[in-house]
mmCIF file of C-alpha atoms and ligand atoms in Angstrom:
data_model
loop_
_atom_site.group_PDB
_atom_site.id
_atom_site.type_symbol
_atom_site.label_atom_id
_atom_site.label_comp_id
_atom_site.label_asym_id
_atom_site.label_seq_id
_atom_site.Cartn_x
_atom_site.Cartn_y
_atom_site.Cartn_z
ATOM 1 C CA MET A 1 27.919 11.617 -4.147
ATOM 2 C CA HIS A 2 27.952 9.790 -7.458
ATOM 3 C CA THR A 3 27.328 10.980 -10.953
ATOM 4 C CA SER A 4 24.104 9.717 -12.441
ATOM 5 C CA SER A 5 22.594 9.494 -15.881
ATOM 6 C CA ARG A 6 19.970 12.147 -16.503
ATOM 7 C CA GLY A 7 16.474 10.829 -16.976
ATOM 8 C CA ALA A 8 17.306 7.416 -15.514
ATOM 9 C CA PRO A 9 14.708 6.010 -13.099
ATOM 10 C CA ALA A 10 15.408 6.607 -9.406
ATOM 11 C CA ILE A 11 15.353 2.848 -8.879
ATOM 12 C CA ARG A 12 15.594 -0.026 -11.296
ATOM 13 C CA LEU A 13 15.379 -3.621 -10.120
ATOM 14 C CA ALA A 14 16.258 -6.298 -12.647
ATOM 15 C CA GLY A 15 15.645 -10.005 -12.067
ATOM 16 C CA LEU A 16 15.937 -9.530 -8.311
ATOM 17 C CA THR A 17 15.689 -12.643 -6.127
ATOM 18 C CA LYS A 18 16.443 -13.451 -2.494
ATOM 19 C CA ARG A 19 16.616 -16.880 -0.885
ATOM 20 C CA PHE A 20 17.382 -17.015 2.815
ATOM 21 C CA GLY A 21 17.468 -20.754 3.433
ATOM 22 C CA GLY A 22 18.705 -23.657 1.393
ATOM 23 C CA GLY A 23 17.505 -24.446 -2.094
ATOM 24 C CA GLY A 24 14.314 -26.089 -0.774
ATOM 25 C CA ASP A 25 12.941 -22.924 0.848
ATOM 26 C CA PRO A 26 10.614 -20.784 -1.253
ATOM 27 C CA ALA A 27 12.310 -17.578 -2.362
ATOM 28 C CA ALA A 28 11.427 -14.531 -0.190
ATOM 29 C CA VAL A 29 11.750 -12.469 -3.374
ATOM 30 C CA ALA A 30 11.188 -14.577 -6.470
ATOM 31 C CA GLY A 31 12.174 -12.453 -9.456
ATOM 32 C CA ILE A 32 11.288 -8.783 -9.512
ATOM 33 C CA ASP A 33 11.621 -6.268 -12.343
ATOM 34 C CA LEU A 34 10.572 -2.750 -11.465
ATOM 35 C CA GLU A 35 11.262 0.873 -12.353
ATOM 36 C CA ILE A 36 10.439 3.755 -10.013
ATOM 37 C CA ALA A 37 10.630 7.263 -11.439
ATOM 38 C CA ASP A 38 12.505 10.144 -9.814
ATOM 39 C CA GLY A 39 10.180 12.034 -7.444
ATOM 40 C CA GLU A 40 7.516 9.323 -7.269
ATOM 41 C CA PHE A 41 5.666 8.282 -4.135
ATOM 42 C CA PHE A 42 5.739 4.553 -4.752
ATOM 43 C CA SER A 43 4.284 1.877 -2.440
ATOM 44 C CA LEU A 44 5.142 -1.782 -2.115
ATOM 45 C CA LEU A 45 1.818 -3.295 -1.009
ATOM 46 C CA GLY A 46 1.132 -6.900 -0.066
ATOM 47 C CA PRO A 47 0.214 -9.289 2.730
ATOM 48 C CA SER A 48 2.609 -10.265 5.505
ATOM 49 C CA GLY A 49 5.498 -12.357 4.208
ATOM 50 C CA SER A 50 5.085 -11.374 0.546
ATOM 51 C CA GLY A 51 8.624 -9.986 0.244
ATOM 52 C CA LYS A 52 8.116 -6.207 0.541
ATOM 53 C CA THR A 53 10.556 -5.590 3.394
ATOM 54 C CA THR A 54 13.179 -7.877 1.889
ATOM 55 C CA THR A 55 12.945 -5.913 -1.376
ATOM 56 C CA LEU A 56 13.289 -2.623 0.524
ATOM 57 C CA ARG A 57 16.263 -3.939 2.509
ATOM 58 C CA MET A 58 17.992 -4.979 -0.717
ATOM 59 C CA ILE A 59 17.488 -1.447 -2.125
ATOM 60 C CA ALA A 60 18.939 -0.022 1.122
ATOM 61 C CA GLY A 61 21.876 -2.431 0.981
ATOM 62 C CA PHE A 62 21.120 -4.231 4.272
ATOM 63 C CA GLU A 63 20.449 -7.459 2.390
ATOM 64 C CA ARG A 64 22.366 -8.861 -0.581
ATOM 65 C CA PRO A 65 20.313 -10.227 -3.479
ATOM 66 C CA THR A 66 20.791 -13.888 -4.354
ATOM 67 C CA THR A 67 20.578 -12.902 -8.034
ATOM 68 C CA GLY A 68 19.718 -9.766 -9.976
ATOM 69 C CA HIS A 69 20.746 -6.133 -10.130
ATOM 70 C CA ILE A 70 19.853 -2.871 -8.398
ATOM 71 C CA TYR A 71 20.366 0.511 -10.052
ATOM 72 C CA LEU A 72 19.982 3.899 -8.350
ATOM 73 C CA HIS A 73 19.651 6.779 -10.810
ATOM 74 C CA GLY A 74 21.170 4.663 -13.543
ATOM 75 C CA GLU A 75 24.166 3.424 -11.567
ATOM 76 C CA GLU A 76 24.528 -0.163 -10.437
ATOM 77 C CA VAL A 77 24.777 -0.369 -6.630
ATOM 78 C CA THR A 78 24.135 -4.102 -6.131
ATOM 79 C CA ASP A 79 27.487 -4.683 -4.424
ATOM 80 C CA ARG A 80 27.792 -1.381 -2.585
ATOM 81 C CA PRO A 81 27.393 -1.119 1.198
ATOM 82 C CA PRO A 82 24.427 0.865 2.615
ATOM 83 C CA PHE A 83 26.472 3.981 3.455
ATOM 84 C CA ASP A 84 27.629 4.229 -0.147
ATOM 85 C CA ARG A 85 24.076 4.514 -1.548
ATOM 86 C CA ASP A 86 22.186 7.787 -1.740
ATOM 87 C CA VAL A 87 19.221 6.420 0.249
ATOM 88 C CA ASN A 88 17.952 6.709 3.835
ATOM 89 C CA THR A 89 15.522 4.435 5.660
ATOM 90 C CA VAL A 90 12.762 5.278 8.155
ATOM 91 C CA PHE A 91 11.639 2.314 10.243
ATOM 92 C CA GLN A 92 8.435 1.663 12.143
ATOM 93 C CA ASP A 93 10.105 1.727 15.555
ATOM 94 C CA TYR A 94 11.602 5.255 15.133
ATOM 95 C CA ALA A 95 14.794 4.251 17.030
ATOM 96 C CA LEU A 96 15.278 7.762 18.472
ATOM 97 C CA PHE A 97 17.947 8.314 21.134
ATOM 98 C CA PRO A 98 15.897 8.843 24.339
ATOM 99 C CA HIS A 99 18.529 10.943 26.135
ATOM 100 C CA MET A 100 18.924 13.409 23.270
ATOM 101 C CA THR A 101 16.682 16.354 22.421
ATOM 102 C CA VAL A 102 14.740 16.513 19.165
ATOM 103 C CA SER A 103 17.349 18.699 17.479
ATOM 104 C CA GLU A 104 20.242 16.532 18.756
ATOM 105 C CA ASN A 105 18.497 13.458 17.372
ATOM 106 C CA VAL A 106 18.046 15.131 13.997
ATOM 107 C CA ALA A 107 21.608 16.535 13.977
ATOM 108 C CA TYR A 108 23.242 13.234 14.910
ATOM 109 C CA GLY A 109 23.842 11.956 11.353
ATOM 110 C CA LEU A 110 25.332 15.299 10.300
ATOM 111 C CA GLU A 111 27.627 15.306 13.306
ATOM 112 C CA VAL A 112 28.914 11.847 12.456
ATOM 113 C CA ARG A 113 29.611 13.072 8.944
ATOM 114 C CA LYS A 114 31.409 16.118 10.382
ATOM 115 C CA VAL A 115 29.147 18.737 8.811
ATOM 116 C CA ALA A 116 30.148 22.194 10.143
ATOM 117 C CA THR A 117 28.188 23.504 13.159
ATOM 118 C CA ALA A 118 26.571 26.472 11.393
ATOM 119 C CA GLU A 119 25.388 24.394 8.435
ATOM 120 C CA ARG A 120 24.208 21.679 10.805
ATOM 121 C CA ALA A 121 21.988 24.166 12.659
ATOM 122 C CA THR A 122 20.446 25.463 9.422
ATOM 123 C CA ARG A 123 19.778 21.989 8.088
ATOM 124 C CA VAL A 124 18.232 20.769 11.351
ATOM 125 C CA LYS A 125 15.982 23.831 11.424
ATOM 126 C CA ASP A 126 14.948 23.224 7.799
ATOM 127 C CA ALA A 127 14.216 19.558 8.459
ATOM 128 C CA LEU A 128 12.098 20.345 11.531
ATOM 129 C CA ARG A 129 10.172 22.936 9.546
ATOM 130 C CA MET A 130 9.515 20.387 6.799
ATOM 131 C CA VAL A 131 7.926 17.966 9.266
ATOM 132 C CA ARG A 132 6.113 20.843 11.018
ATOM 133 C CA LEU A 133 7.931 20.512 14.323
ATOM 134 C CA GLU A 134 9.303 24.035 14.730
ATOM 135 C CA GLY A 135 9.537 24.936 18.397
ATOM 136 C CA TYR A 136 9.989 21.327 19.547
ATOM 137 C CA ASP A 137 13.824 21.378 19.273
ATOM 138 C CA ALA A 138 14.524 21.139 23.005
ATOM 139 C CA ARG A 139 12.074 18.351 23.866
ATOM 140 C CA ARG A 140 13.078 14.761 24.457
ATOM 141 C CA PRO A 141 11.346 11.851 22.685
ATOM 142 C CA ALA A 142 9.433 10.923 25.878
ATOM 143 C CA GLN A 143 7.768 14.354 25.782
ATOM 144 C CA LEU A 144 6.329 13.794 22.301
ATOM 145 C CA SER A 145 3.268 11.993 20.943
ATOM 146 C CA GLY A 146 3.671 8.958 18.682
ATOM 147 C CA GLY A 147 2.991 11.044 15.578
ATOM 148 C CA GLN A 148 5.529 13.672 16.634
ATOM 149 C CA ARG A 149 8.166 10.995 17.274
ATOM 150 C CA GLN A 150 7.554 9.586 13.823
ATOM 151 C CA ARG A 151 8.066 13.092 12.401
ATOM 152 C CA VAL A 152 11.410 13.385 14.225
ATOM 153 C CA ALA A 153 12.428 10.066 12.649
ATOM 154 C CA LEU A 154 11.424 11.485 9.267
ATOM 155 C CA ALA A 155 13.341 14.745 9.900
ATOM 156 C CA ARG A 156 16.391 12.708 10.841
ATOM 157 C CA ALA A 157 16.280 11.021 7.436
ATOM 158 C CA LEU A 158 15.407 14.189 5.465
ATOM 159 C CA VAL A 159 18.270 16.168 7.031
ATOM 160 C CA ASN A 160 20.717 14.002 5.068
ATOM 161 C CA ARG A 161 18.994 15.112 1.855
ATOM 162 C CA PRO A 162 18.922 11.645 0.307
ATOM 163 C CA ARG A 163 17.604 11.333 -3.243
ATOM 164 C CA VAL A 164 15.546 8.316 -2.208
ATOM 165 C CA LEU A 165 13.795 7.721 1.103
ATOM 166 C CA LEU A 166 12.777 4.189 2.055
ATOM 167 C CA LEU A 167 9.941 3.885 4.575
ATOM 168 C CA ASP A 168 9.089 0.527 6.175
ATOM 169 C CA GLU A 169 5.560 0.660 7.647
ATOM 170 C CA PRO A 170 6.471 3.959 9.369
ATOM 171 C CA LEU A 171 2.920 4.560 10.607
ATOM 172 C CA GLY A 172 2.267 1.014 11.813
ATOM 173 C CA ALA A 173 2.507 1.883 15.525
ATOM 174 C CA LEU A 174 0.051 4.792 15.390
ATOM 175 C CA ASP A 175 -3.673 4.608 16.094
ATOM 176 C CA LEU A 176 -6.023 4.788 13.121
ATOM 177 C CA LYS A 177 -6.980 8.453 13.407
ATOM 178 C CA LEU A 178 -3.376 9.643 13.731
ATOM 179 C CA ARG A 179 -2.280 7.274 10.977
ATOM 180 C CA GLU A 180 -4.830 8.793 8.609
ATOM 181 C CA GLU A 181 -3.659 12.318 9.472
ATOM 182 C CA MET A 182 -0.010 11.354 9.006
ATOM 183 C CA GLN A 183 -0.802 9.759 5.623
ATOM 184 C CA ILE A 184 -2.003 13.110 4.323
ATOM 185 C CA GLU A 185 0.969 14.910 5.958
ATOM 186 C CA LEU A 186 3.549 12.481 4.579
ATOM 187 C CA LYS A 187 2.177 12.831 1.072
ATOM 188 C CA ALA A 188 2.267 16.650 1.401
ATOM 189 C CA ILE A 189 5.846 16.579 2.753
ATOM 190 C CA GLN A 190 6.942 14.313 -0.090
ATOM 191 C CA GLY A 191 5.396 16.720 -2.604
ATOM 192 C CA GLU A 192 7.287 19.619 -1.030
ATOM 193 C CA VAL A 193 10.712 17.985 -0.804
ATOM 194 C CA GLY A 194 10.429 16.194 -4.160
ATOM 195 C CA ILE A 195 12.412 13.172 -2.929
ATOM 196 C CA THR A 196 11.492 9.720 -4.238
ATOM 197 C CA PHE A 197 9.612 7.867 -1.464
ATOM 198 C CA ILE A 198 9.392 4.074 -1.455
ATOM 199 C CA TYR A 199 6.831 3.038 1.081
ATOM 200 C CA VAL A 200 6.189 -0.482 2.402
ATOM 201 C CA THR A 201 2.720 -1.235 3.734
ATOM 202 C CA HIS A 202 0.252 -4.109 4.058
ATOM 203 C CA ASP A 203 -2.616 -1.612 4.348
ATOM 204 C CA GLN A 204 -4.332 -1.200 0.980
ATOM 205 C CA GLN A 205 -6.169 1.953 2.049
ATOM 206 C CA GLU A 206 -2.863 3.555 3.030
ATOM 207 C CA ALA A 207 -1.276 2.639 -0.308
ATOM 208 C CA LEU A 208 -4.275 3.946 -2.262
ATOM 209 C CA THR A 209 -4.321 7.217 -0.280
ATOM 210 C CA MET A 210 -0.673 8.153 -0.661
ATOM 211 C CA SER A 211 0.870 6.607 -3.746
ATOM 212 C CA ASP A 212 1.474 7.957 -7.208
ATOM 213 C CA ARG A 213 1.884 4.292 -8.183
ATOM 214 C CA LEU A 214 2.066 1.031 -6.297
ATOM 215 C CA ALA A 215 3.210 -2.555 -6.796
ATOM 216 C CA VAL A 216 1.085 -5.380 -5.392
ATOM 217 C CA PHE A 217 3.251 -8.187 -3.979
ATOM 218 C CA ASN A 218 2.194 -11.799 -3.568
ATOM 219 C CA GLN A 219 4.521 -14.639 -2.567
ATOM 220 C CA GLY A 220 7.711 -12.840 -3.566
ATOM 221 C CA ARG A 221 6.426 -11.634 -6.912
ATOM 222 C CA ILE A 222 4.773 -8.463 -8.190
ATOM 223 C CA GLU A 223 1.269 -9.173 -9.487
ATOM 224 C CA GLN A 224 0.474 -5.681 -10.757
ATOM 225 C CA VAL A 225 1.974 -2.187 -10.952
ATOM 226 C CA GLY A 226 -0.153 0.905 -11.548
ATOM 227 C CA THR A 227 -1.743 4.044 -10.184
ATOM 228 C CA PRO A 228 -4.191 3.540 -7.296
ATOM 229 C CA ALA A 229 -7.161 3.998 -9.656
ATOM 230 C CA GLU A 230 -5.740 1.569 -12.235
ATOM 231 C CA VAL A 231 -5.080 -1.122 -9.659
ATOM 232 C CA TYR A 232 -8.460 -0.676 -7.961
ATOM 233 C CA GLU A 233 -10.603 -0.263 -11.084
ATOM 234 C CA HIS A 234 -8.730 -2.711 -13.306
ATOM 235 C CA PRO A 235 -7.101 -5.434 -11.221
ATOM 236 C CA THR A 236 -5.572 -7.972 -13.582
ATOM 237 C CA THR A 237 -5.534 -10.981 -11.261
ATOM 238 C CA ALA A 238 -7.924 -12.500 -8.745
ATOM 239 C CA PHE A 239 -5.359 -11.898 -6.017
ATOM 240 C CA VAL A 240 -5.195 -8.158 -6.692
ATOM 241 C CA ALA A 241 -8.994 -7.913 -7.034
ATOM 242 C CA GLY A 242 -9.339 -9.523 -3.595
ATOM 243 C CA PHE A 243 -6.443 -7.810 -1.801
ATOM 244 C CA VAL A 244 -6.949 -4.230 -2.993
ATOM 245 C CA GLY A 245 -10.512 -3.595 -1.874
ATOM 246 C CA SER A 246 -12.760 -6.637 -1.841
ATOM 247 C CA SER A 247 -14.279 -8.458 -4.758
ATOM 248 C CA ASN A 248 -16.704 -11.176 -5.644
ATOM 249 C CA LEU A 249 -14.781 -13.708 -7.692
ATOM 250 C CA ILE A 250 -17.016 -15.533 -10.159
ATOM 251 C CA VAL A 251 -15.647 -18.628 -11.890
ATOM 252 C CA GLY A 252 -16.752 -21.978 -13.275
ATOM 253 C CA GLU A 253 -20.448 -22.730 -13.739
ATOM 254 C CA ALA A 254 -21.512 -19.468 -12.096
ATOM 255 C CA ALA A 255 -19.441 -17.526 -14.649
ATOM 256 C CA GLN A 256 -21.037 -19.526 -17.457
ATOM 257 C CA ALA A 257 -24.542 -18.930 -16.059
ATOM 258 C CA ILE A 258 -24.119 -15.217 -15.339
ATOM 259 C CA PHE A 259 -21.808 -14.050 -18.110
ATOM 260 C CA GLY A 260 -22.462 -16.763 -20.702
ATOM 261 C CA ALA A 261 -18.766 -17.592 -20.818
ATOM 262 C CA PRO A 262 -16.303 -19.613 -18.802
ATOM 263 C CA GLY A 263 -13.457 -17.595 -17.307
ATOM 264 C CA ARG A 264 -12.596 -15.578 -14.234
ATOM 265 C CA PHE A 265 -14.634 -12.496 -13.432
ATOM 266 C CA ALA A 266 -14.989 -10.194 -10.450
ATOM 267 C CA ILE A 267 -17.426 -7.506 -9.324
ATOM 268 C CA ARG A 268 -16.858 -5.120 -6.432
ATOM 269 C CA PRO A 269 -19.556 -5.406 -3.715
ATOM 270 C CA GLU A 270 -20.234 -1.655 -3.929
ATOM 271 C CA LYS A 271 -20.935 -1.827 -7.676
ATOM 272 C CA ILE A 272 -23.940 -4.162 -7.234
ATOM 273 C CA ARG A 273 -27.450 -2.782 -6.732
ATOM 274 C CA LEU A 274 -29.929 -4.643 -4.579
ATOM 275 C CA GLY A 275 -33.521 -4.468 -5.855
ATOM 276 C CA GLU A 276 -36.849 -6.230 -6.248
ATOM 277 C CA PRO A 277 -36.930 -9.393 -8.381
ATOM 278 C CA SER A 278 -39.331 -7.610 -10.759
ATOM 279 C CA ASP A 279 -36.875 -4.692 -11.416
ATOM 280 C CA ARG A 280 -36.144 -4.031 -15.091
ATOM 281 C CA VAL A 281 -32.638 -4.748 -16.303
ATOM 282 C CA GLY A 282 -31.168 -2.159 -18.687
ATOM 283 C CA PRO A 283 -29.304 -3.072 -21.898
ATOM 284 C CA ASP A 284 -25.935 -2.122 -20.339
ATOM 285 C CA GLU A 285 -26.586 -4.108 -17.208
ATOM 286 C CA GLY A 286 -26.070 -7.626 -15.941
ATOM 287 C CA SER A 287 -28.287 -9.247 -13.336
ATOM 288 C CA VAL A 288 -28.909 -12.334 -11.245
ATOM 289 C CA LEU A 289 -31.569 -13.478 -8.752
ATOM 290 C CA GLY A 290 -31.001 -14.637 -5.181
ATOM 291 C CA LYS A 291 -32.081 -14.503 -1.557
ATOM 292 C CA ILE A 292 -30.601 -12.443 1.263
ATOM 293 C CA ARG A 293 -28.700 -14.843 3.492
ATOM 294 C CA THR A 294 -26.966 -12.505 5.971
ATOM 295 C CA VAL A 295 -27.124 -8.791 6.732
ATOM 296 C CA VAL A 296 -24.209 -7.073 8.474
ATOM 297 C CA TYR A 297 -24.748 -3.497 9.637
ATOM 298 C CA LEU A 298 -21.446 -1.554 9.425
ATOM 299 C CA GLY A 299 -22.505 1.992 10.298
ATOM 300 C CA ALA A 300 -21.737 3.822 7.046
ATOM 301 C CA ASP A 301 -22.705 0.777 4.939
ATOM 302 C CA THR A 302 -24.631 -2.439 5.184
ATOM 303 C CA ARG A 303 -23.143 -5.660 3.818
ATOM 304 C CA TYR A 304 -25.465 -8.307 2.394
ATOM 305 C CA ILE A 305 -24.474 -11.873 1.598
ATOM 306 C CA ILE A 306 -26.754 -13.115 -1.157
ATOM 307 C CA ARG A 307 -27.278 -16.814 -1.922
ATOM 308 C CA LEU A 308 -27.766 -16.966 -5.695
ATOM 309 C CA ASP A 309 -30.559 -19.105 -7.160
ATOM 310 C CA ILE A 310 -27.947 -20.656 -9.467
ATOM 311 C CA GLY A 311 -25.753 -21.482 -6.444
ATOM 312 C CA GLY A 312 -22.865 -19.685 -4.747
ATOM 313 C CA ASP A 313 -22.812 -16.442 -2.781
ATOM 314 C CA LEU A 314 -22.207 -12.813 -3.723
ATOM 315 C CA THR A 315 -21.454 -9.970 -1.321
ATOM 316 C CA VAL A 316 -23.143 -6.613 -1.857
ATOM 317 C CA THR A 317 -22.488 -3.425 0.093
ATOM 318 C CA GLN A 318 -24.939 -0.552 0.069
ATOM 319 C CA GLN A 319 -24.330 2.886 1.514
ATOM 320 C CA ASN A 320 -26.794 3.656 4.275
ATOM 321 C CA LEU A 321 -28.337 6.663 2.559
ATOM 322 C CA ARG A 322 -31.822 6.278 3.964
ATOM 323 C CA PRO A 323 -32.791 5.637 7.552
ATOM 324 C CA PRO A 324 -33.600 3.273 9.093
ATOM 325 C CA SER A 325 -30.986 0.993 7.579
ATOM 326 C CA VAL A 326 -30.873 -1.081 10.729
ATOM 327 C CA ASP A 327 -34.232 -2.511 9.702
ATOM 328 C CA ALA A 328 -32.334 -4.233 6.943
ATOM 329 C CA GLN A 329 -31.673 -6.947 9.555
ATOM 330 C CA THR A 330 -35.242 -8.112 8.992
ATOM 331 C CA ALA A 331 -34.527 -8.539 5.293
ATOM 332 C CA GLU A 332 -32.908 -11.966 5.715
ATOM 333 C CA GLY A 333 -34.572 -14.578 3.504
ATOM 334 C CA ARG A 334 -36.090 -12.019 1.103
ATOM 335 C CA SER A 335 -35.846 -12.589 -2.668
ATOM 336 C CA VAL A 336 -33.833 -9.941 -4.481
ATOM 337 C CA ARG A 337 -32.427 -9.048 -7.872
ATOM 338 C CA LEU A 338 -28.773 -8.038 -8.066
ATOM 339 C CA THR A 339 -27.939 -5.670 -10.918
ATOM 340 C CA TRP A 340 -24.678 -4.112 -12.077
ATOM 341 C CA MET A 341 -23.308 -2.126 -15.004
ATOM 342 C CA ARG A 342 -21.552 -4.473 -17.426
ATOM 343 C CA ALA A 343 -18.694 -1.954 -17.517
ATOM 344 C CA HIS A 344 -18.024 -2.780 -13.852
ATOM 345 C CA VAL A 345 -17.360 -6.460 -14.471
ATOM 346 C CA LEU A 346 -13.637 -7.155 -14.128
ATOM 347 C CA THR A 347 -12.162 -9.806 -16.399
ATOM 348 C CA LEU A 348 -9.203 -11.472 -14.721
ATOM 349 C CA ALA A 349 -6.219 -13.360 -16.031
ATOM 350 C CA ASP A 350 -5.843 -16.992 -15.028
ATOM 351 C CA ASP A 351 -4.254 -17.025 -11.633
ATOM 352 C CA PRO A 352 -3.344 -20.090 -9.664
ATOM 353 C CA GLN A 353 -3.474 -18.201 -6.353
ATOM 354 C CA VAL A 354 -6.423 -18.644 -4.034
ATOM 355 C CA ALA A 355 -7.925 -15.180 -3.726
ATOM 356 C CA PRO A 356 -9.070 -13.796 -0.366
ATOM 357 C CA ALA A 357 -12.419 -13.006 -1.957
ATOM 358 C CA ASP A 358 -15.941 -14.332 -1.860
ATOM 359 C CA THR A 359 -16.181 -16.899 -4.560
ATOM 360 C CA ALA A 360 -19.229 -17.997 -6.456
ATOM 361 C CA GLU A 361 -18.402 -21.252 -8.201
ATOM 362 C CA GLY A 362 -21.882 -22.412 -9.017
ATOM 363 C CA PRO A 363 -23.733 -25.441 -7.631
HETATM 364 P P1 ATP B 1 5.638 -8.099 6.644
HETATM 365 O O1 ATP B 1 4.559 -7.185 6.146
HETATM 366 O O2 ATP B 1 5.142 -9.121 7.618
HETATM 367 O O3 ATP B 1 6.875 -7.397 7.095
HETATM 368 P P2 ATP B 1 6.909 -8.644 4.092
HETATM 369 O O4 ATP B 1 6.041 -8.668 2.882
HETATM 370 O O5 ATP B 1 7.709 -7.441 4.319
HETATM 371 O O6 ATP B 1 6.048 -9.011 5.367
HETATM 372 P P3 ATP B 1 9.393 -10.076 4.205
HETATM 373 O O7 ATP B 1 9.714 -9.557 5.557
HETATM 374 O O8 ATP B 1 10.119 -9.511 3.059
HETATM 375 O O9 ATP B 1 7.827 -9.926 3.943
HETATM 376 O O10 ATP B 1 9.548 -11.647 4.234
HETATM 377 C C1 ATP B 1 9.407 -12.462 3.067
HETATM 378 C C2 ATP B 1 9.736 -13.904 3.435
HETATM 379 O O11 ATP B 1 11.112 -14.014 3.760
HETATM 380 C C3 ATP B 1 8.971 -14.425 4.634
HETATM 381 O O12 ATP B 1 8.617 -15.766 4.401
HETATM 382 C C4 ATP B 1 9.988 -14.329 5.762
HETATM 383 O O13 ATP B 1 9.739 -15.307 6.749
HETATM 384 C C5 ATP B 1 11.290 -14.561 5.045
HETATM 385 N N1 ATP B 1 12.417 -13.875 5.701
HETATM 386 C C6 ATP B 1 12.545 -12.531 5.857
HETATM 387 N N2 ATP B 1 13.706 -12.224 6.473
HETATM 388 C C7 ATP B 1 14.326 -13.393 6.730
HETATM 389 C C8 ATP B 1 15.593 -13.762 7.337
HETATM 390 N N3 ATP B 1 16.433 -12.838 7.804
HETATM 391 N N4 ATP B 1 15.883 -15.079 7.423
HETATM 392 C C9 ATP B 1 15.043 -16.015 6.924
HETATM 393 N N5 ATP B 1 13.862 -15.750 6.338
HETATM 394 C C10 ATP B 1 13.504 -14.458 6.235
#
């Protein structure tokens, strides 16, 4: 539709803000700078109300930024209407036409744009093949499962061959099993079509499973951008450490006592080993003593809440490798040594946010 500079990112957001109410309201989007490469599967991850959908709607053109600029493939589109941007959006609620067949639903956008009948048929067939729905052309939405309906919605967007596809919690209405299957499918489809996908979700597992990179949103700002492994293994703030996976946040006197330094540290519950108080501690390891306060049996894992002798609690999860893990229930009150590799201690930047993590702050 438009010429674009070669090598430019698919999306560039510069100083983007959005305020809905008067000046007193906090900004829904409070200043975002972001580049998303052509062909990336990129997720906007964050809790409810953190500004993900508003950011997506500004990229689509449904919402006008209060300040800032939006570039698609190097061209500024900030003031362009949605239909004049080379993007398509897939919403959670599918919005299929119930009285139309699958192929009529998928063909609808092409019909509106007066694409010739023969080409329309080929493109609809291609789109249905991409989402693995060949043979379903004549069915109506009511005759499809939730996952199949979501695929029709996806085909309806893909048929327009946009360069960027925006997806707003598209799997939110599906049950867990189907959602997990569709996550793998969506990622495979994206790899095949090579279109840039921008995916909004509040589900950290979903974002980690599918994304090439992701941005973690908190209160209208991006706290961290990186690959799933970077964000999980090296969260830079307490918020990210607590929101992507779970973490023990260790600050104040506990940090001083355990690490010999003030500051903000975190350790993942699965990186801590639970052992006898007399266990030896290796030179590359850190350790602390405590008593088991609570044991929660979770099937695949058991979660232990440990009250530290120096004060504060730490959470430890252990895979249930040996039966009978259920006996762990009787472990409450027992003295234990917690040990971890020093390399697994996360050092966090100062962060005024309250993290949704277990916090040991000392006595
Ligand atoms: P969710 O996962 O719940 O969809 P989100 O991260 O996508 O959350 P947004 O929908 O972008 O968050 O909302 C960010 C903030 O902007 C919220 O405080 C929300 O109440 C507010 N907001 C969103 N849309 C509007 C609107 N049309 N009018 C007023 N306030 C709005």
